């Protein structure tokens, strides 16, 4: 599994409880445990959980679709995730799946559970809902993402007029489900015209680890172009409001140096940056 691309979930000091909960539910592994950053591995996939404060709240504009192999498996996940959570769509039979359910768990993370219908070996797929001003732009976004990153492609498009999943509220031709990959990592996308009281925010982002400055610059420039917005410490929002973290691997190497003074200098330099500049990190490290 490609673990240089992975989701990051924002928490207000309960990331540890969430990490242990998901490891228990999905038989995962806690691979890093610090006061600020926790990493877990579920089905070979990395997720980063960030204790960062109350500024952003997770919502269903980004959910995680889990492809289940048996009825026993989907019921087991549903029972655990729905406990003290919020049911978005009841677990039941639908035209697109003989068993499907959508739930927001106690930590605010949304999960879509699907029985069968597996479309790749990747068990969990981040699922982006294009709503409000982005309705009708999911295909455009998928083209941007797959053109930006190497070894990427749009794998499958299902439109509301192409299947039995036709909803009266959805314009014909809008995407009911798109499957695309960036550098081999699978995502799903969908469009919904309902006036939801939420949208993309920084509470769920995607981290992309880069090999060098040239790669960092290329991804950053492509994603902020035509209406995107730079933020701090390697964070940005693309033109659709979706958040990315473009992080050189060198930053992690220098931050984890055994010399606490050097590591501290690197972190302080990072705090002053928008796009991460490797040369400036190295200057701080050797200062």
CSV table of N, CA, C and O in Angstrom, one decimal, residues 130-224:
chain,number,residue,atom,x,y,z
A,130,UNK,N,-19.0,16.7,-3.5
A,130,UNK,CA,-19.0,18.0,-4.1
A,130,UNK,C,-20.4,18.6,-4.0
A,130,UNK,O,-21.3,18.1,-4.7
A,131,UNK,N,-20.5,19.6,-3.2
A,131,UNK,CA,-21.8,20.2,-3.0
A,131,UNK,C,-21.8,21.7,-3.1
A,131,UNK,O,-20.7,22.3,-3.4
A,132,UNK,N,-22.9,22.4,-3.0
A,132,UNK,CA,-23.0,23.9,-3.1
A,132,UNK,C,-22.4,24.3,-4.4
A,132,UNK,O,-22.8,23.9,-5.5
A,133,UNK,N,-21.5,25.3,-4.3
A,133,UNK,CA,-20.9,25.8,-5.6
A,133,UNK,C,-20.1,24.8,-6.3
A,133,UNK,O,-19.7,25.0,-7.5
A,134,UNK,N,-19.8,23.7,-5.7
A,134,UNK,CA,-19.0,22.6,-6.4
A,134,UNK,C,-19.8,21.6,-7.1
A,134,UNK,O,-19.3,20.6,-7.7
A,135,UNK,N,-21.2,21.6,-6.9
A,135,UNK,CA,-22.0,20.6,-7.6
A,135,UNK,C,-21.8,20.7,-9.1
A,135,UNK,O,-21.9,21.8,-9.7
A,136,UNK,N,-21.6,19.6,-9.7
A,136,UNK,CA,-21.3,19.6,-11.2
A,136,UNK,C,-19.8,19.7,-11.5
A,136,UNK,O,-19.4,19.7,-12.7
A,137,UNK,N,-18.9,19.8,-10.5
A,137,UNK,CA,-17.5,20.0,-10.7
A,137,UNK,C,-16.7,18.8,-10.3
A,137,UNK,O,-15.4,18.9,-10.3
A,138,UNK,N,-17.3,17.7,-9.9
A,138,UNK,CA,-16.5,16.6,-9.5
A,138,UNK,C,-15.6,16.1,-10.6
A,138,UNK,O,-14.4,15.7,-10.3
A,139,UNK,N,-16.1,16.0,-11.8
A,139,UNK,CA,-15.3,15.5,-12.9
A,139,UNK,C,-14.1,16.4,-13.2
A,139,UNK,O,-12.9,16.0,-13.4
A,140,UNK,N,-14.4,17.7,-13.1
A,140,UNK,CA,-13.3,18.7,-13.3
A,140,UNK,C,-12.2,18.5,-12.2
A,140,UNK,O,-11.0,18.6,-12.5
A,141,UNK,N,-12.7,18.3,-11.0
A,141,UNK,CA,-11.7,18.1,-9.9
A,141,UNK,C,-10.9,16.8,-10.1
A,141,UNK,O,-9.7,16.8,-9.8
A,142,UNK,N,-11.6,15.8,-10.5
A,142,UNK,CA,-10.8,14.5,-10.7
A,142,UNK,C,-9.8,14.7,-11.8
A,142,UNK,O,-8.7,14.1,-11.7
A,143,UNK,N,-10.1,15.4,-12.8
A,143,UNK,CA,-9.1,15.7,-13.9
A,143,UNK,C,-7.9,16.5,-13.3
A,143,UNK,O,-6.8,16.2,-13.7
A,144,UNK,N,-8.2,17.5,-12.5
A,144,UNK,CA,-7.1,18.3,-11.9
A,144,UNK,C,-6.2,17.4,-11.1
A,144,UNK,O,-5.0,17.4,-11.2
A,145,UNK,N,-6.8,16.5,-10.2
A,145,UNK,CA,-6.0,15.7,-9.3
A,145,UNK,C,-5.2,14.7,-10.1
A,145,UNK,O,-4.0,14.4,-9.8
A,146,UNK,N,-5.8,14.0,-11.1
A,146,UNK,CA,-5.1,13.0,-11.8
A,146,UNK,C,-4.1,13.6,-12.8
A,146,UNK,O,-3.1,12.9,-13.1
A,147,UNK,N,-4.2,14.8,-13.2
A,147,UNK,CA,-3.2,15.5,-14.1
A,147,UNK,C,-2.1,16.0,-13.2
A,147,UNK,O,-0.9,16.2,-13.7
A,148,UNK,N,-2.3,16.3,-11.9
A,148,UNK,CA,-1.3,16.9,-11.1
A,148,UNK,C,-0.3,15.8,-10.6
A,148,UNK,O,0.9,16.0,-10.6
A,149,UNK,N,-0.8,14.6,-10.3
A,149,UNK,CA,0.0,13.6,-9.7
A,149,UNK,C,0.4,12.5,-10.7
A,149,UNK,O,-0.5,12.1,-11.5
A,150,UNK,N,1.6,12.0,-10.6
A,150,UNK,CA,1.9,10.9,-11.6
A,150,UNK,C,1.2,9.6,-11.3
A,150,UNK,O,0.8,9.4,-10.1
A,151,UNK,N,1.2,8.7,-12.3
A,151,UNK,CA,0.6,7.4,-12.1
A,151,UNK,C,-0.8,7.5,-11.5
A,151,UNK,O,-1.2,6.8,-10.6
A,152,UNK,N,-1.6,8.4,-12.1
A,152,UNK,CA,-3.0,8.6,-11.6
A,152,UNK,C,-4.0,8.5,-12.8
A,152,UNK,O,-3.6,8.7,-13.9
A,153,UNK,N,-5.2,8.1,-12.5
A,153,UNK,CA,-6.2,8.0,-13.5
A,153,UNK,C,-7.6,8.0,-13.0
A,153,UNK,O,-7.8,7.7,-11.8
A,154,UNK,N,-8.5,8.4,-13.8
A,154,UNK,CA,-9.9,8.3,-13.5
A,154,UNK,C,-10.3,6.9,-13.9
A,154,UNK,O,-10.2,6.5,-15.1
A,155,UNK,N,-10.8,6.1,-12.9
A,155,UNK,CA,-11.0,4.7,-13.2
A,155,UNK,C,-12.4,4.4,-13.6
A,155,UNK,O,-12.7,3.5,-14.4
A,156,UNK,N,-13.4,5.1,-13.1
A,156,UNK,CA,-14.8,4.8,-13.3
A,156,UNK,C,-15.7,6.0,-13.0
A,156,UNK,O,-15.4,6.7,-12.0
A,157,UNK,N,-16.7,6.2,-13.8
A,157,UNK,CA,-17.6,7.3,-13.6
A,157,UNK,C,-19.0,6.7,-13.7
A,157,UNK,O,-19.4,6.1,-14.7
A,158,UNK,N,-19.9,6.9,-12.7
A,158,UNK,CA,-21.3,6.6,-12.8
A,158,UNK,C,-22.1,7.9,-12.6
A,158,UNK,O,-21.8,8.6,-11.7
A,159,UNK,N,-22.9,8.2,-13.6
A,159,UNK,CA,-23.7,9.4,-13.5
A,159,UNK,C,-25.2,9.0,-13.1
A,159,UNK,O,-25.6,7.9,-13.3
A,160,UNK,N,-25.9,10.0,-12.6
A,160,UNK,CA,-27.3,9.7,-12.2
A,160,UNK,C,-28.2,9.2,-13.3
A,160,UNK,O,-29.1,8.4,-13.1
A,161,UNK,N,-27.9,9.6,-14.6
A,161,UNK,CA,-28.6,9.1,-15.7
A,161,UNK,C,-28.2,7.7,-16.2
A,161,UNK,O,-28.8,7.1,-17.1
A,162,UNK,N,-27.0,7.3,-15.7
A,162,UNK,CA,-26.4,6.0,-16.2
A,162,UNK,C,-26.8,4.8,-15.4
A,162,UNK,O,-26.4,3.7,-15.7
A,163,UNK,N,-27.5,5.0,-14.3
A,163,UNK,CA,-27.7,3.8,-13.4
A,163,UNK,C,-29.1,3.9,-12.8
A,163,UNK,O,-29.9,4.8,-13.1
A,164,UNK,N,-29.4,3.0,-11.9
A,164,UNK,CA,-30.7,3.0,-11.2
A,164,UNK,C,-30.7,4.0,-10.0
A,164,UNK,O,-31.8,4.1,-9.4
A,165,UNK,N,-29.6,4.6,-9.7
A,165,UNK,CA,-29.5,5.5,-8.6
A,165,UNK,C,-30.0,6.9,-8.9
A,165,UNK,O,-29.3,7.8,-8.6
A,166,UNK,N,-31.1,7.0,-9.6
A,166,UNK,CA,-31.6,8.3,-10.0
A,166,UNK,C,-32.4,8.9,-8.9
A,166,UNK,O,-33.4,8.3,-8.4
A,167,UNK,N,-32.0,10.1,-8.5
A,167,UNK,CA,-32.8,10.8,-7.4
A,167,UNK,C,-33.4,12.0,-8.1
A,167,UNK,O,-32.7,12.8,-8.9
A,168,UNK,N,-34.7,12.3,-7.8
A,168,UNK,CA,-35.4,13.4,-8.5
A,168,UNK,C,-34.6,14.7,-8.2
A,168,UNK,O,-34.7,15.6,-9.1
A,169,UNK,N,-33.9,14.8,-7.1
A,169,UNK,CA,-33.3,16.1,-6.8
A,169,UNK,C,-32.0,16.3,-7.5
A,169,UNK,O,-31.4,17.4,-7.4
A,170,UNK,N,-31.4,15.3,-8.1
A,170,UNK,CA,-30.1,15.4,-8.8
A,170,UNK,C,-30.2,15.7,-10.3
A,170,UNK,O,-30.9,14.9,-11.0
A,171,UNK,N,-29.6,16.7,-10.8
A,171,UNK,CA,-29.6,16.9,-12.2
A,171,UNK,C,-29.0,15.7,-13.0
A,171,UNK,O,-28.0,15.1,-12.6
A,172,UNK,N,-29.6,15.4,-14.1
A,172,UNK,CA,-29.1,14.3,-14.9
A,172,UNK,C,-27.7,14.6,-15.4
A,172,UNK,O,-27.4,15.8,-15.8
A,173,UNK,N,-26.8,13.7,-15.3
A,173,UNK,CA,-25.5,13.9,-15.7
A,173,UNK,C,-24.5,14.1,-14.6
A,173,UNK,O,-23.3,13.9,-14.8
A,174,UNK,N,-25.0,14.5,-13.4
A,174,UNK,CA,-24.1,14.7,-12.3
A,174,UNK,C,-23.6,13.3,-11.8
A,174,UNK,O,-24.2,12.3,-12.1
A,175,UNK,N,-22.5,13.4,-11.1
A,175,UNK,CA,-21.8,12.1,-10.8
A,175,UNK,C,-22.4,11.5,-9.5
A,175,UNK,O,-22.4,12.2,-8.5
A,176,UNK,N,-22.8,10.3,-9.6
A,176,UNK,CA,-23.3,9.6,-8.4
A,176,UNK,C,-22.1,8.9,-7.7
A,176,UNK,O,-22.0,8.8,-6.5
A,177,UNK,N,-21.1,8.4,-8.5
A,177,UNK,CA,-19.9,7.9,-8.0
A,177,UNK,C,-18.8,7.9,-9.0
A,177,UNK,O,-18.9,7.4,-10.1
A,178,UNK,N,-17.7,8.5,-8.6
A,178,UNK,CA,-16.5,8.5,-9.4
A,178,UNK,C,-15.4,7.8,-8.6
A,178,UNK,O,-15.2,8.0,-7.4
A,179,UNK,N,-14.6,7.0,-9.3
A,179,UNK,CA,-13.4,6.3,-8.7
A,179,UNK,C,-12.2,6.8,-9.4
A,179,UNK,O,-12.1,6.7,-10.6
A,180,UNK,N,-11.3,7.4,-8.7
A,180,UNK,CA,-10.0,7.9,-9.3
A,180,UNK,C,-8.8,7.5,-8.3
A,180,UNK,O,-9.0,7.3,-7.1
A,181,UNK,N,-7.7,7.5,-8.9
A,181,UNK,CA,-6.5,7.2,-8.1
A,181,UNK,C,-5.5,8.4,-8.3
A,181,UNK,O,-5.4,9.0,-9.4
A,182,UNK,N,-4.7,8.7,-7.2
A,182,UNK,CA,-3.6,9.6,-7.4
A,182,UNK,C,-2.4,8.8,-6.8
A,182,UNK,O,-2.4,8.3,-5.7
A,183,UNK,N,-1.4,8.6,-7.7
A,183,UNK,CA,-0.2,7.8,-7.4
A,183,UNK,C,-0.6,6.5,-6.8
A,183,UNK,O,0.1,6.0,-5.9
A,184,UNK,N,-1.7,5.9,-7.4
A,184,UNK,CA,-2.1,4.5,-6.9
A,184,UNK,C,-3.0,4.5,-5.8
A,184,UNK,O,-3.5,3.4,-5.4
A,185,UNK,N,-3.2,5.6,-5.1
A,185,UNK,CA,-4.1,5.7,-3.9
A,185,UNK,C,-5.5,6.0,-4.4
A,185,UNK,O,-5.8,7.0,-5.1
A,186,UNK,N,-6.5,5.2,-4.0
A,186,UNK,CA,-7.9,5.3,-4.5
A,186,UNK,C,-8.8,6.3,-3.7
A,186,UNK,O,-8.7,6.2,-2.4
A,187,UNK,N,-9.5,7.1,-4.4
A,187,UNK,CA,-10.5,7.9,-3.8
A,187,UNK,C,-11.9,7.7,-4.5
A,187,UNK,O,-11.9,7.2,-5.7
A,188,UNK,N,-12.9,8.1,-3.9
A,188,UNK,CA,-14.3,8.1,-4.5
A,188,UNK,C,-14.7,9.6,-4.5
A,188,UNK,O,-14.3,10.4,-3.6
A,189,UNK,N,-15.6,9.9,-5.4
A,189,UNK,CA,-16.2,11.3,-5.4
A,189,UNK,C,-17.7,11.1,-5.7
A,189,UNK,O,-18.1,10.1,-6.3
A,190,UNK,N,-18.5,12.1,-5.3
A,190,UNK,CA,-19.9,12.1,-5.6
A,190,UNK,C,-20.4,13.5,-5.6
A,190,UNK,O,-19.7,14.4,-5.1
A,191,UNK,N,-21.5,13.8,-6.2
A,191,UNK,CA,-22.1,15.1,-6.2
A,191,UNK,C,-23.5,15.1,-5.6
A,191,UNK,O,-24.2,14.1,-5.7
A,192,UNK,N,-23.9,16.1,-4.9
A,192,UNK,CA,-25.2,16.2,-4.2
A,192,UNK,C,-25.7,17.6,-4.2
A,192,UNK,O,-24.9,18.5,-3.8
A,193,UNK,N,-26.9,17.8,-4.7
A,193,UNK,CA,-27.4,19.2,-4.8
A,193,UNK,C,-28.2,19.7,-3.6
A,193,UNK,O,-28.7,20.8,-3.6
A,194,UNK,N,-28.3,18.8,-2.6
A,194,UNK,CA,-29.1,19.2,-1.4
A,194,UNK,C,-28.3,20.4,-0.7
A,194,UNK,O,-27.1,20.4,-0.7
A,195,UNK,N,-29.0,21.3,-0.1
A,195,UNK,CA,-28.4,22.4,0.6
A,195,UNK,C,-27.9,22.0,2.0
A,195,UNK,O,-28.5,22.3,3.0
A,196,UNK,N,-26.8,21.3,2.0
A,196,UNK,CA,-26.2,20.8,3.3
A,196,UNK,C,-25.7,22.0,4.1
A,196,UNK,O,-25.2,23.0,3.5
A,197,UNK,N,-25.7,21.8,5.4
A,197,UNK,CA,-25.1,22.8,6.3
A,197,UNK,C,-23.7,22.6,6.6
A,197,UNK,O,-23.2,22.8,7.7
A,198,UNK,N,-22.9,22.1,5.7
A,198,UNK,CA,-21.5,21.8,5.8
A,198,UNK,C,-20.8,21.8,4.5
A,198,UNK,O,-21.5,21.8,3.4
A,199,UNK,N,-19.5,21.8,4.5
A,199,UNK,CA,-18.7,21.7,3.2
A,199,UNK,C,-17.3,21.3,3.6
A,199,UNK,O,-17.0,21.2,4.8
A,200,UNK,N,-16.4,21.2,2.6
A,200,UNK,CA,-15.0,20.9,2.9
A,200,UNK,C,-14.5,21.9,3.9
A,200,UNK,O,-14.7,23.1,3.8
A,201,UNK,N,-13.6,21.4,4.8
A,201,UNK,CA,-12.8,22.3,5.6
A,201,UNK,C,-11.6,21.5,6.0
A,201,UNK,O,-11.3,20.4,5.6
A,202,UNK,N,-10.8,22.2,6.9
A,202,UNK,CA,-9.4,21.6,7.2
A,202,UNK,C,-9.5,20.4,8.1
A,202,UNK,O,-8.5,19.8,8.4
A,203,UNK,N,-10.7,20.1,8.6
A,203,UNK,CA,-10.8,19.0,9.6
A,203,UNK,C,-10.4,17.6,9.0
A,203,UNK,O,-10.0,16.7,9.7
A,204,UNK,N,-10.6,17.5,7.7
A,204,UNK,CA,-10.1,16.3,7.0
A,204,UNK,C,-9.3,16.8,5.7
A,204,UNK,O,-9.9,17.5,4.9
A,205,UNK,N,-8.1,16.4,5.7
A,205,UNK,CA,-7.2,16.8,4.6
A,205,UNK,C,-6.5,15.5,4.1
A,205,UNK,O,-6.6,14.5,4.7
A,206,UNK,N,-5.7,15.7,3.0
A,206,UNK,CA,-4.9,14.6,2.5
A,206,UNK,C,-3.5,15.1,2.5
A,206,UNK,O,-3.1,16.2,2.0
A,207,UNK,N,-2.6,14.3,3.1
A,207,UNK,CA,-1.2,14.5,3.1
A,207,UNK,C,-0.5,13.8,2.0
A,207,UNK,O,-0.8,12.7,1.7
A,208,UNK,N,0.4,14.6,1.3
A,208,UNK,CA,1.2,14.0,0.2
A,208,UNK,C,2.6,14.3,0.5
A,208,UNK,O,3.1,15.4,0.7
A,209,UNK,N,3.4,13.2,0.7
A,209,UNK,CA,4.8,13.2,1.1
A,209,UNK,C,5.6,13.3,-0.3
A,209,UNK,O,5.4,12.5,-1.2
A,210,UNK,N,6.5,14.3,-0.3
A,210,UNK,CA,7.2,14.6,-1.6
A,210,UNK,C,8.7,14.2,-1.4
A,210,UNK,O,9.2,14.2,-0.3
A,211,UNK,N,9.3,13.9,-2.5
A,211,UNK,CA,10.7,13.5,-2.5
A,211,UNK,C,11.7,14.6,-2.5
A,211,UNK,O,12.9,14.5,-2.1
A,212,UNK,N,11.3,15.8,-3.1
A,212,UNK,CA,12.3,16.9,-3.2
A,212,UNK,C,11.5,18.2,-3.4
A,212,UNK,O,10.3,18.2,-3.5
A,213,UNK,N,12.3,19.3,-3.6
A,213,UNK,CA,11.6,20.6,-3.7
A,213,UNK,C,10.9,20.7,-5.1
A,213,UNK,O,9.8,21.3,-5.1
A,214,UNK,N,11.5,20.1,-6.1
A,214,UNK,CA,10.8,20.2,-7.4
A,214,UNK,C,9.4,19.6,-7.4
A,214,UNK,O,8.5,20.2,-7.9
A,215,UNK,N,9.3,18.5,-6.8
A,215,UNK,CA,8.0,17.8,-6.7
A,215,UNK,C,7.1,18.6,-5.8
A,215,UNK,O,5.9,18.8,-6.1
A,216,UNK,N,7.6,19.1,-4.7
A,216,UNK,CA,6.8,20.0,-3.8
A,216,UNK,C,6.2,21.2,-4.5
A,216,UNK,O,5.0,21.5,-4.4
A,217,UNK,N,7.1,21.8,-5.3
A,217,UNK,CA,6.7,23.0,-6.0
A,217,UNK,C,5.6,22.7,-7.0
A,217,UNK,O,4.6,23.4,-7.2
A,218,UNK,N,5.8,21.6,-7.7
A,218,UNK,CA,4.9,21.2,-8.8
A,218,UNK,C,3.5,20.9,-8.3
A,218,UNK,O,2.5,21.4,-8.8
A,219,UNK,N,3.4,20.1,-7.2
A,219,UNK,CA,2.1,19.8,-6.6
A,219,UNK,C,1.4,21.1,-6.0
A,219,UNK,O,0.2,21.3,-6.2
A,220,UNK,N,2.2,21.8,-5.3
A,220,UNK,CA,1.7,23.0,-4.6
A,220,UNK,C,1.1,24.0,-5.6
A,220,UNK,O,0.0,24.5,-5.5
A,221,UNK,N,1.9,24.3,-6.7
A,221,UNK,CA,1.5,25.3,-7.6
A,221,UNK,C,0.2,24.9,-8.4
A,221,UNK,O,-0.6,25.7,-8.7
A,222,UNK,N,0.2,23.6,-8.7
A,222,UNK,CA,-1.0,23.1,-9.5
A,222,UNK,C,-2.3,23.1,-8.6
A,222,UNK,O,-3.3,23.5,-9.1
A,223,UNK,N,-2.2,22.9,-7.3
A,223,UNK,CA,-3.3,22.8,-6.5
A,223,UNK,C,-3.8,24.2,-6.0
A,223,UNK,O,-5.0,24.3,-5.8
A,224,UNK,N,-2.9,25.1,-5.9
A,224,UNK,CA,-3.4,26.5,-5.5
A,224,UNK,C,-3.8,27.3,-6.7
A,224,UNK,O,-4.4,28.4,-6.5
